[in-house]
Amino acid sequence: MYVCPELCAKELSSRERGGMDLKDVDPLCDALMDGAFPKAMHMVFAREITGEQFVEPITKALAERMQLMGLMGELEEFASMFQDRTFVRGNDVMLSFQKNGELEVAVHGSVDSSSVKSFNSSALSRGILEVFLGANTLSPTIRIAAGQGAMKLLDSDKVRREYLHRSILTEQDYKNPQYYKNKDKKKPE
């Protein structure tokens, strides 16, 4: 999973400072799904698989929800991108989720069978995110890896904020001669 690191780290830090416990995969993945920043999932196939084998579990997981919202056409259009395709090792699918709810799907099969399509559907976009990052994920491995990546971003933001805080104090202390008198320190040259 790819995210805009600055915006994601800001979202995670904001949630943590707001009292949310971000030590578990569940709240981290919720923040990844809910966050107002672009994100993408890049899936590279490790073995041969048909397009139907790839998309069928996704459509099953989303069918009831999309039917209740009257959006089965969008789900069917998404699924049609994978029909009559066979993916071999190294082929890939890229799902790009935009802040406005738009979903862009890029399917790369053999050289002559690549396609890209955009869906202006926040319901489909959110549904697919939940299929991979939600509590009832189809792929616990992807969910755990995404949660661990989010934790690393949160930790990096803590380091950045601590460094910024120390840098500001250091600059202020450097300019204040009283700091060195009170601390028995020598002013750097």
PDB file of C-alpha atoms in Angstrom:
ATOM      1  CA  MET A   1       0.000   0.000   0.000  1.00  0.00           C
ATOM      2  CA  TYR A   2       1.223   3.459  -0.887  1.00  0.00           C
ATOM      3  CA  VAL A   3       0.094   6.701   0.744  1.00  0.00           C
ATOM      4  CA  CYS A   4       1.116  10.335   0.687  1.00  0.00           C
ATOM      5  CA  PRO A   5       3.498  10.043   3.666  1.00  0.00           C
ATOM      6  CA  GLU A   6       3.210  13.589   4.977  1.00  0.00           C
ATOM      7  CA  LEU A   7      -0.580  13.652   4.917  1.00  0.00           C
ATOM      8  CA  CYS A   8      -0.930  10.140   6.320  1.00  0.00           C
ATOM      9  CA  ALA A   9       1.540  10.815   9.143  1.00  0.00           C
ATOM     10  CA  LYS A  10      -0.325  14.022   9.972  1.00  0.00           C
ATOM     11  CA  GLU A  11      -3.638  12.115  10.082  1.00  0.00           C
ATOM     12  CA  LEU A  12      -2.192   9.391  12.305  1.00  0.00           C
ATOM     13  CA  SER A  13      -0.532  11.898  14.651  1.00  0.00           C
ATOM     14  CA  SER A  14      -3.726  13.893  14.923  1.00  0.00           C
ATOM     15  CA  ARG A  15      -5.679  10.788  15.869  1.00  0.00           C
ATOM     16  CA  GLU A  16      -3.075   9.735  18.418  1.00  0.00           C
ATOM     17  CA  ARG A  17      -2.941  13.175  20.033  1.00  0.00           C
ATOM     18  CA  GLY A  18      -6.745  13.080  20.111  1.00  0.00           C
ATOM     19  CA  GLY A  19      -6.571  10.054  22.398  1.00  0.00           C
ATOM     20  CA  MET A  20      -6.919   7.213  19.897  1.00  0.00           C
ATOM     21  CA  ASP A  21      -4.850   4.167  20.789  1.00  0.00           C
ATOM     22  CA  LEU A  22      -2.871   3.363  17.648  1.00  0.00           C
ATOM     23  CA  LYS A  23      -0.934   0.375  18.923  1.00  0.00           C
ATOM     24  CA  ASP A  24      -3.125  -2.175  17.129  1.00  0.00           C
ATOM     25  CA  VAL A  25      -3.770  -2.923  13.451  1.00  0.00           C
ATOM     26  CA  ASP A  26      -7.526  -2.134  13.684  1.00  0.00           C
ATOM     27  CA  PRO A  27      -7.340   1.614  14.408  1.00  0.00           C
ATOM     28  CA  LEU A  28      -4.332   2.015  12.097  1.00  0.00           C
ATOM     29  CA  CYS A  29      -6.191   0.436   9.180  1.00  0.00           C
ATOM     30  CA  ASP A  30      -9.278   2.508  10.010  1.00  0.00           C
ATOM     31  CA  ALA A  31      -7.123   5.627   9.784  1.00  0.00           C
ATOM     32  CA  LEU A  32      -5.728   4.460   6.446  1.00  0.00           C
ATOM     33  CA  MET A  33      -9.241   3.893   5.083  1.00  0.00           C
ATOM     34  CA  ASP A  34     -10.750   7.100   6.499  1.00  0.00           C
ATOM     35  CA  GLY A  35      -7.805   9.426   5.980  1.00  0.00           C
ATOM     36  CA  ALA A  36      -8.231  12.361   3.599  1.00  0.00           C
ATOM     37  CA  PHE A  37      -5.147  11.579   1.541  1.00  0.00           C
ATOM     38  CA  PRO A  38      -4.531   9.697  -1.701  1.00  0.00           C
ATOM     39  CA  LYS A  39      -3.639   6.043  -1.389  1.00  0.00           C
ATOM     40  CA  ALA A  40      -2.884   3.165  -3.713  1.00  0.00           C
ATOM     41  CA  MET A  41      -2.630  -0.596  -3.568  1.00  0.00           C
ATOM     42  CA  HIS A  42      -0.304  -2.373  -5.959  1.00  0.00           C
ATOM     43  CA  MET A  43      -0.824  -6.099  -6.241  1.00  0.00           C
ATOM     44  CA  VAL A  44       1.685  -8.173  -8.183  1.00  0.00           C
ATOM     45  CA  PHE A  45       0.682 -11.732  -8.945  1.00  0.00           C
ATOM     46  CA  ALA A  46       3.075 -14.412  -7.716  1.00  0.00           C
ATOM     47  CA  ARG A  47       1.476 -17.185  -9.756  1.00  0.00           C
ATOM     48  CA  GLU A  48      -0.906 -17.714 -12.635  1.00  0.00           C
ATOM     49  CA  ILE A  49      -4.485 -16.745 -11.826  1.00  0.00           C
ATOM     50  CA  THR A  50      -7.561 -15.943 -13.875  1.00  0.00           C
ATOM     51  CA  GLY A  51      -9.225 -12.571 -13.655  1.00  0.00           C
ATOM     52  CA  GLU A  52     -12.357 -14.294 -12.357  1.00  0.00           C
ATOM     53  CA  GLN A  53     -10.388 -15.908  -9.529  1.00  0.00           C
ATOM     54  CA  PHE A  54      -9.061 -12.488  -8.539  1.00  0.00           C
ATOM     55  CA  VAL A  55     -12.293 -10.489  -8.726  1.00  0.00           C
ATOM     56  CA  GLU A  56     -14.868 -13.063  -7.550  1.00  0.00           C
ATOM     57  CA  PRO A  57     -14.076 -12.806  -3.800  1.00  0.00           C
ATOM     58  CA  ILE A  58     -14.143  -9.003  -4.059  1.00  0.00           C
ATOM     59  CA  THR A  59     -17.527  -8.935  -5.791  1.00  0.00           C
ATOM     60  CA  LYS A  60     -18.958 -11.470  -3.322  1.00  0.00           C
ATOM     61  CA  ALA A  61     -17.794  -9.346  -0.397  1.00  0.00           C
ATOM     62  CA  LEU A  62     -19.326  -6.170  -1.863  1.00  0.00           C
ATOM     63  CA  ALA A  63     -22.455  -7.479  -3.630  1.00  0.00           C
ATOM     64  CA  GLU A  64     -24.944  -7.086  -0.774  1.00  0.00           C
ATOM     65  CA  ARG A  65     -23.775  -3.589   0.137  1.00  0.00           C
ATOM     66  CA  MET A  66     -23.717  -2.362  -3.456  1.00  0.00           C
ATOM     67  CA  GLN A  67     -27.124  -3.898  -4.164  1.00  0.00           C
ATOM     68  CA  LEU A  68     -28.654  -2.133  -1.150  1.00  0.00           C
ATOM     69  CA  MET A  69     -27.275   1.174  -2.449  1.00  0.00           C
ATOM     70  CA  GLY A  70     -28.481   0.458  -5.966  1.00  0.00           C
ATOM     71  CA  LEU A  71     -24.933   0.492  -7.287  1.00  0.00           C
ATOM     72  CA  MET A  72     -24.570  -3.039  -8.667  1.00  0.00           C
ATOM     73  CA  GLY A  73     -23.808  -1.580 -12.107  1.00  0.00           C
ATOM     74  CA  GLU A  74     -20.593  -0.028 -10.777  1.00  0.00           C
ATOM     75  CA  LEU A  75     -19.522  -3.286  -9.183  1.00  0.00           C
ATOM     76  CA  GLU A  76     -20.292  -5.202 -12.373  1.00  0.00           C
ATOM     77  CA  GLU A  77     -18.355  -2.665 -14.433  1.00  0.00           C
ATOM     78  CA  PHE A  78     -15.393  -3.071 -12.075  1.00  0.00           C
ATOM     79  CA  ALA A  79     -15.610  -6.868 -12.312  1.00  0.00           C
ATOM     80  CA  SER A  80     -15.784  -6.737 -16.108  1.00  0.00           C
ATOM     81  CA  MET A  81     -12.229  -5.383 -16.206  1.00  0.00           C
ATOM     82  CA  PHE A  82     -11.005  -8.790 -15.077  1.00  0.00           C
ATOM     83  CA  GLN A  83     -13.212 -11.037 -17.224  1.00  0.00           C
ATOM     84  CA  ASP A  84     -11.543 -13.239 -19.810  1.00  0.00           C
ATOM     85  CA  ARG A  85      -8.062 -12.443 -18.513  1.00  0.00           C
ATOM     86  CA  THR A  86      -5.309 -14.664 -17.270  1.00  0.00           C
ATOM     87  CA  PHE A  87      -2.581 -13.171 -15.167  1.00  0.00           C
ATOM     88  CA  VAL A  88       0.842 -14.744 -14.971  1.00  0.00           C
ATOM     89  CA  ARG A  89       3.571 -14.208 -12.443  1.00  0.00           C
ATOM     90  CA  GLY A  90       4.626 -10.540 -12.505  1.00  0.00           C
ATOM     91  CA  ASN A  91       1.363  -9.143 -13.929  1.00  0.00           C
ATOM     92  CA  ASP A  92      -0.211  -6.563 -11.667  1.00  0.00           C
ATOM     93  CA  VAL A  93      -3.223  -4.530 -10.653  1.00  0.00           C
ATOM     94  CA  MET A  94      -2.992  -0.982  -9.287  1.00  0.00           C
ATOM     95  CA  LEU A  95      -5.897   0.498  -7.348  1.00  0.00           C
ATOM     96  CA  SER A  96      -5.600   4.254  -6.757  1.00  0.00           C
ATOM     97  CA  PHE A  97      -7.962   5.861  -4.244  1.00  0.00           C
ATOM     98  CA  GLN A  98      -8.335   9.642  -4.462  1.00  0.00           C
ATOM     99  CA  LYS A  99      -9.528  12.038  -1.730  1.00  0.00           C
ATOM    100  CA  ASN A 100     -12.710  12.781  -3.681  1.00  0.00           C
ATOM    101  CA  GLY A 101     -13.720   9.096  -3.647  1.00  0.00           C
ATOM    102  CA  GLU A 102     -12.632   8.394  -7.210  1.00  0.00           C
ATOM    103  CA  LEU A 103     -11.102   4.980  -7.852  1.00  0.00           C
ATOM    104  CA  GLU A 104      -8.690   4.376 -10.706  1.00  0.00           C
ATOM    105  CA  VAL A 105      -8.006   0.781 -11.662  1.00  0.00           C
ATOM    106  CA  ALA A 106      -5.036  -0.178 -13.842  1.00  0.00           C
ATOM    107  CA  VAL A 107      -4.877  -3.804 -14.927  1.00  0.00           C
ATOM    108  CA  HIS A 108      -1.618  -4.940 -16.496  1.00  0.00           C
ATOM    109  CA  GLY A 109      -1.671  -8.353 -18.067  1.00  0.00           C
ATOM    110  CA  SER A 110       0.324  -9.302 -21.082  1.00  0.00           C
ATOM    111  CA  VAL A 111       1.687  -6.491 -23.240  1.00  0.00           C
ATOM    112  CA  ASP A 112      -1.486  -6.272 -25.334  1.00  0.00           C
ATOM    113  CA  SER A 113      -4.020  -6.611 -22.532  1.00  0.00           C
ATOM    114  CA  SER A 114      -3.563  -3.622 -20.260  1.00  0.00           C
ATOM    115  CA  SER A 115      -6.427  -1.314 -19.359  1.00  0.00           C
ATOM    116  CA  VAL A 116      -7.129   1.656 -17.108  1.00  0.00           C
ATOM    117  CA  LYS A 117     -10.532   2.813 -15.941  1.00  0.00           C
ATOM    118  CA  SER A 118     -11.758   5.442 -13.477  1.00  0.00           C
ATOM    119  CA  PHE A 119     -14.830   5.023 -11.292  1.00  0.00           C
ATOM    120  CA  ASN A 120     -16.378   8.107  -9.741  1.00  0.00           C
ATOM    121  CA  SER A 121     -17.857   6.108  -6.875  1.00  0.00           C
ATOM    122  CA  SER A 122     -16.939   6.675  -3.260  1.00  0.00           C
ATOM    123  CA  ALA A 123     -19.046   3.609  -2.348  1.00  0.00           C
ATOM    124  CA  LEU A 124     -17.024   1.312  -4.612  1.00  0.00           C
ATOM    125  CA  SER A 125     -13.758   2.926  -3.539  1.00  0.00           C
ATOM    126  CA  ARG A 126     -14.555   2.579   0.175  1.00  0.00           C
ATOM    127  CA  GLY A 127     -15.869  -0.941  -0.303  1.00  0.00           C
ATOM    128  CA  ILE A 128     -12.684  -2.123  -1.976  1.00  0.00           C
ATOM    129  CA  LEU A 129     -10.580  -0.500   0.748  1.00  0.00           C
ATOM    130  CA  GLU A 130     -12.628  -2.372   3.360  1.00  0.00           C
ATOM    131  CA  VAL A 131     -12.220  -5.644   1.464  1.00  0.00           C
ATOM    132  CA  PHE A 132      -8.452  -5.371   1.916  1.00  0.00           C
ATOM    133  CA  LEU A 133      -8.056  -3.282   5.108  1.00  0.00           C
ATOM    134  CA  GLY A 134     -11.283  -3.872   7.029  1.00  0.00           C
ATOM    135  CA  ALA A 135     -11.862  -6.215   9.951  1.00  0.00           C
ATOM    136  CA  ASN A 136     -13.266  -8.917   7.623  1.00  0.00           C
ATOM    137  CA  THR A 137     -10.442  -8.628   5.106  1.00  0.00           C
ATOM    138  CA  LEU A 138      -9.929 -11.078   2.285  1.00  0.00           C
ATOM    139  CA  SER A 139      -6.170 -10.801   2.849  1.00  0.00           C
ATOM    140  CA  PRO A 140      -4.942 -10.628   6.443  1.00  0.00           C
ATOM    141  CA  THR A 141      -1.374 -10.346   5.112  1.00  0.00           C
ATOM    142  CA  ILE A 142      -2.124  -7.102   3.253  1.00  0.00           C
ATOM    143  CA  ARG A 143      -4.000  -5.711   6.257  1.00  0.00           C
ATOM    144  CA  ILE A 144      -1.198  -6.473   8.709  1.00  0.00           C
ATOM    145  CA  ALA A 145       1.469  -5.085   6.363  1.00  0.00           C
ATOM    146  CA  ALA A 146      -0.554  -1.889   5.868  1.00  0.00           C
ATOM    147  CA  GLY A 147      -0.997  -1.503   9.636  1.00  0.00           C
ATOM    148  CA  GLN A 148       2.715  -2.016  10.239  1.00  0.00           C
ATOM    149  CA  GLY A 149       3.541   0.541   7.553  1.00  0.00           C
ATOM    150  CA  ALA A 150       1.160   3.033   9.174  1.00  0.00           C
ATOM    151  CA  MET A 151       2.871   2.474  12.529  1.00  0.00           C
ATOM    152  CA  LYS A 152       6.250   3.247  10.939  1.00  0.00           C
ATOM    153  CA  LEU A 153       4.831   6.467   9.497  1.00  0.00           C
ATOM    154  CA  LEU A 154       3.455   7.431  12.902  1.00  0.00           C
ATOM    155  CA  ASP A 155       6.827   6.719  14.526  1.00  0.00           C
ATOM    156  CA  SER A 156       8.629   8.766  11.867  1.00  0.00           C
ATOM    157  CA  ASP A 157       6.287  11.682  12.505  1.00  0.00           C
ATOM    158  CA  LYS A 158       7.003  11.467  16.244  1.00  0.00           C
ATOM    159  CA  VAL A 159      10.732  11.615  15.479  1.00  0.00           C
ATOM    160  CA  ARG A 160      10.205  14.547  13.108  1.00  0.00           C
ATOM    161  CA  ARG A 161       8.163  16.470  15.695  1.00  0.00           C
ATOM    162  CA  GLU A 162      10.705  15.718  18.443  1.00  0.00           C
ATOM    163  CA  TYR A 163      13.577  16.835  16.202  1.00  0.00           C
ATOM    164  CA  LEU A 164      11.707  20.010  15.267  1.00  0.00           C
ATOM    165  CA  HIS A 165      11.005  20.695  18.965  1.00  0.00           C
ATOM    166  CA  ARG A 166      14.655  20.156  19.895  1.00  0.00           C
ATOM    167  CA  SER A 167      15.885  22.243  16.980  1.00  0.00           C
ATOM    168  CA  ILE A 168      13.731  25.178  18.073  1.00  0.00           C
ATOM    169  CA  LEU A 169      14.922  24.912  21.669  1.00  0.00           C
ATOM    170  CA  THR A 170      18.519  24.560  20.604  1.00  0.00           C
ATOM    171  CA  GLU A 171      18.349  27.657  18.416  1.00  0.00           C
ATOM    172  CA  GLN A 172      16.732  29.668  21.208  1.00  0.00           C
ATOM    173  CA  ASP A 173      19.245  28.402  23.757  1.00  0.00           C
ATOM    174  CA  TYR A 174      22.113  29.130  21.403  1.00  0.00           C
ATOM    175  CA  LYS A 175      21.080  32.776  21.165  1.00  0.00           C
ATOM    176  CA  ASN A 176      20.512  33.151  24.895  1.00  0.00           C
ATOM    177  CA  PRO A 177      23.803  33.722  26.814  1.00  0.00           C
ATOM    178  CA  GLN A 178      22.038  33.069  30.145  1.00  0.00           C
ATOM    179  CA  TYR A 179      21.459  29.468  29.110  1.00  0.00           C
ATOM    180  CA  TYR A 180      25.198  28.800  29.133  1.00  0.00           C
ATOM    181  CA  LYS A 181      25.790  30.536  32.461  1.00  0.00           C
ATOM    182  CA  ASN A 182      23.026  28.587  34.155  1.00  0.00           C
ATOM    183  CA  LYS A 183      24.020  25.258  32.652  1.00  0.00           C
ATOM    184  CA  ASP A 184      27.800  25.431  32.976  1.00  0.00           C
ATOM    185  CA  LYS A 185      28.080  24.952  29.255  1.00  0.00           C
ATOM    186  CA  LYS A 186      30.254  26.550  26.704  1.00  0.00           C
ATOM    187  CA  LYS A 187      28.729  28.265  23.742  1.00  0.00           C
ATOM    188  CA  PRO A 188      29.649  26.425  20.555  1.00  0.00           C
ATOM    189  CA  GLU A 189      31.902  28.319  18.205  1.00  0.00           C
TER     190      GLU A 189
END
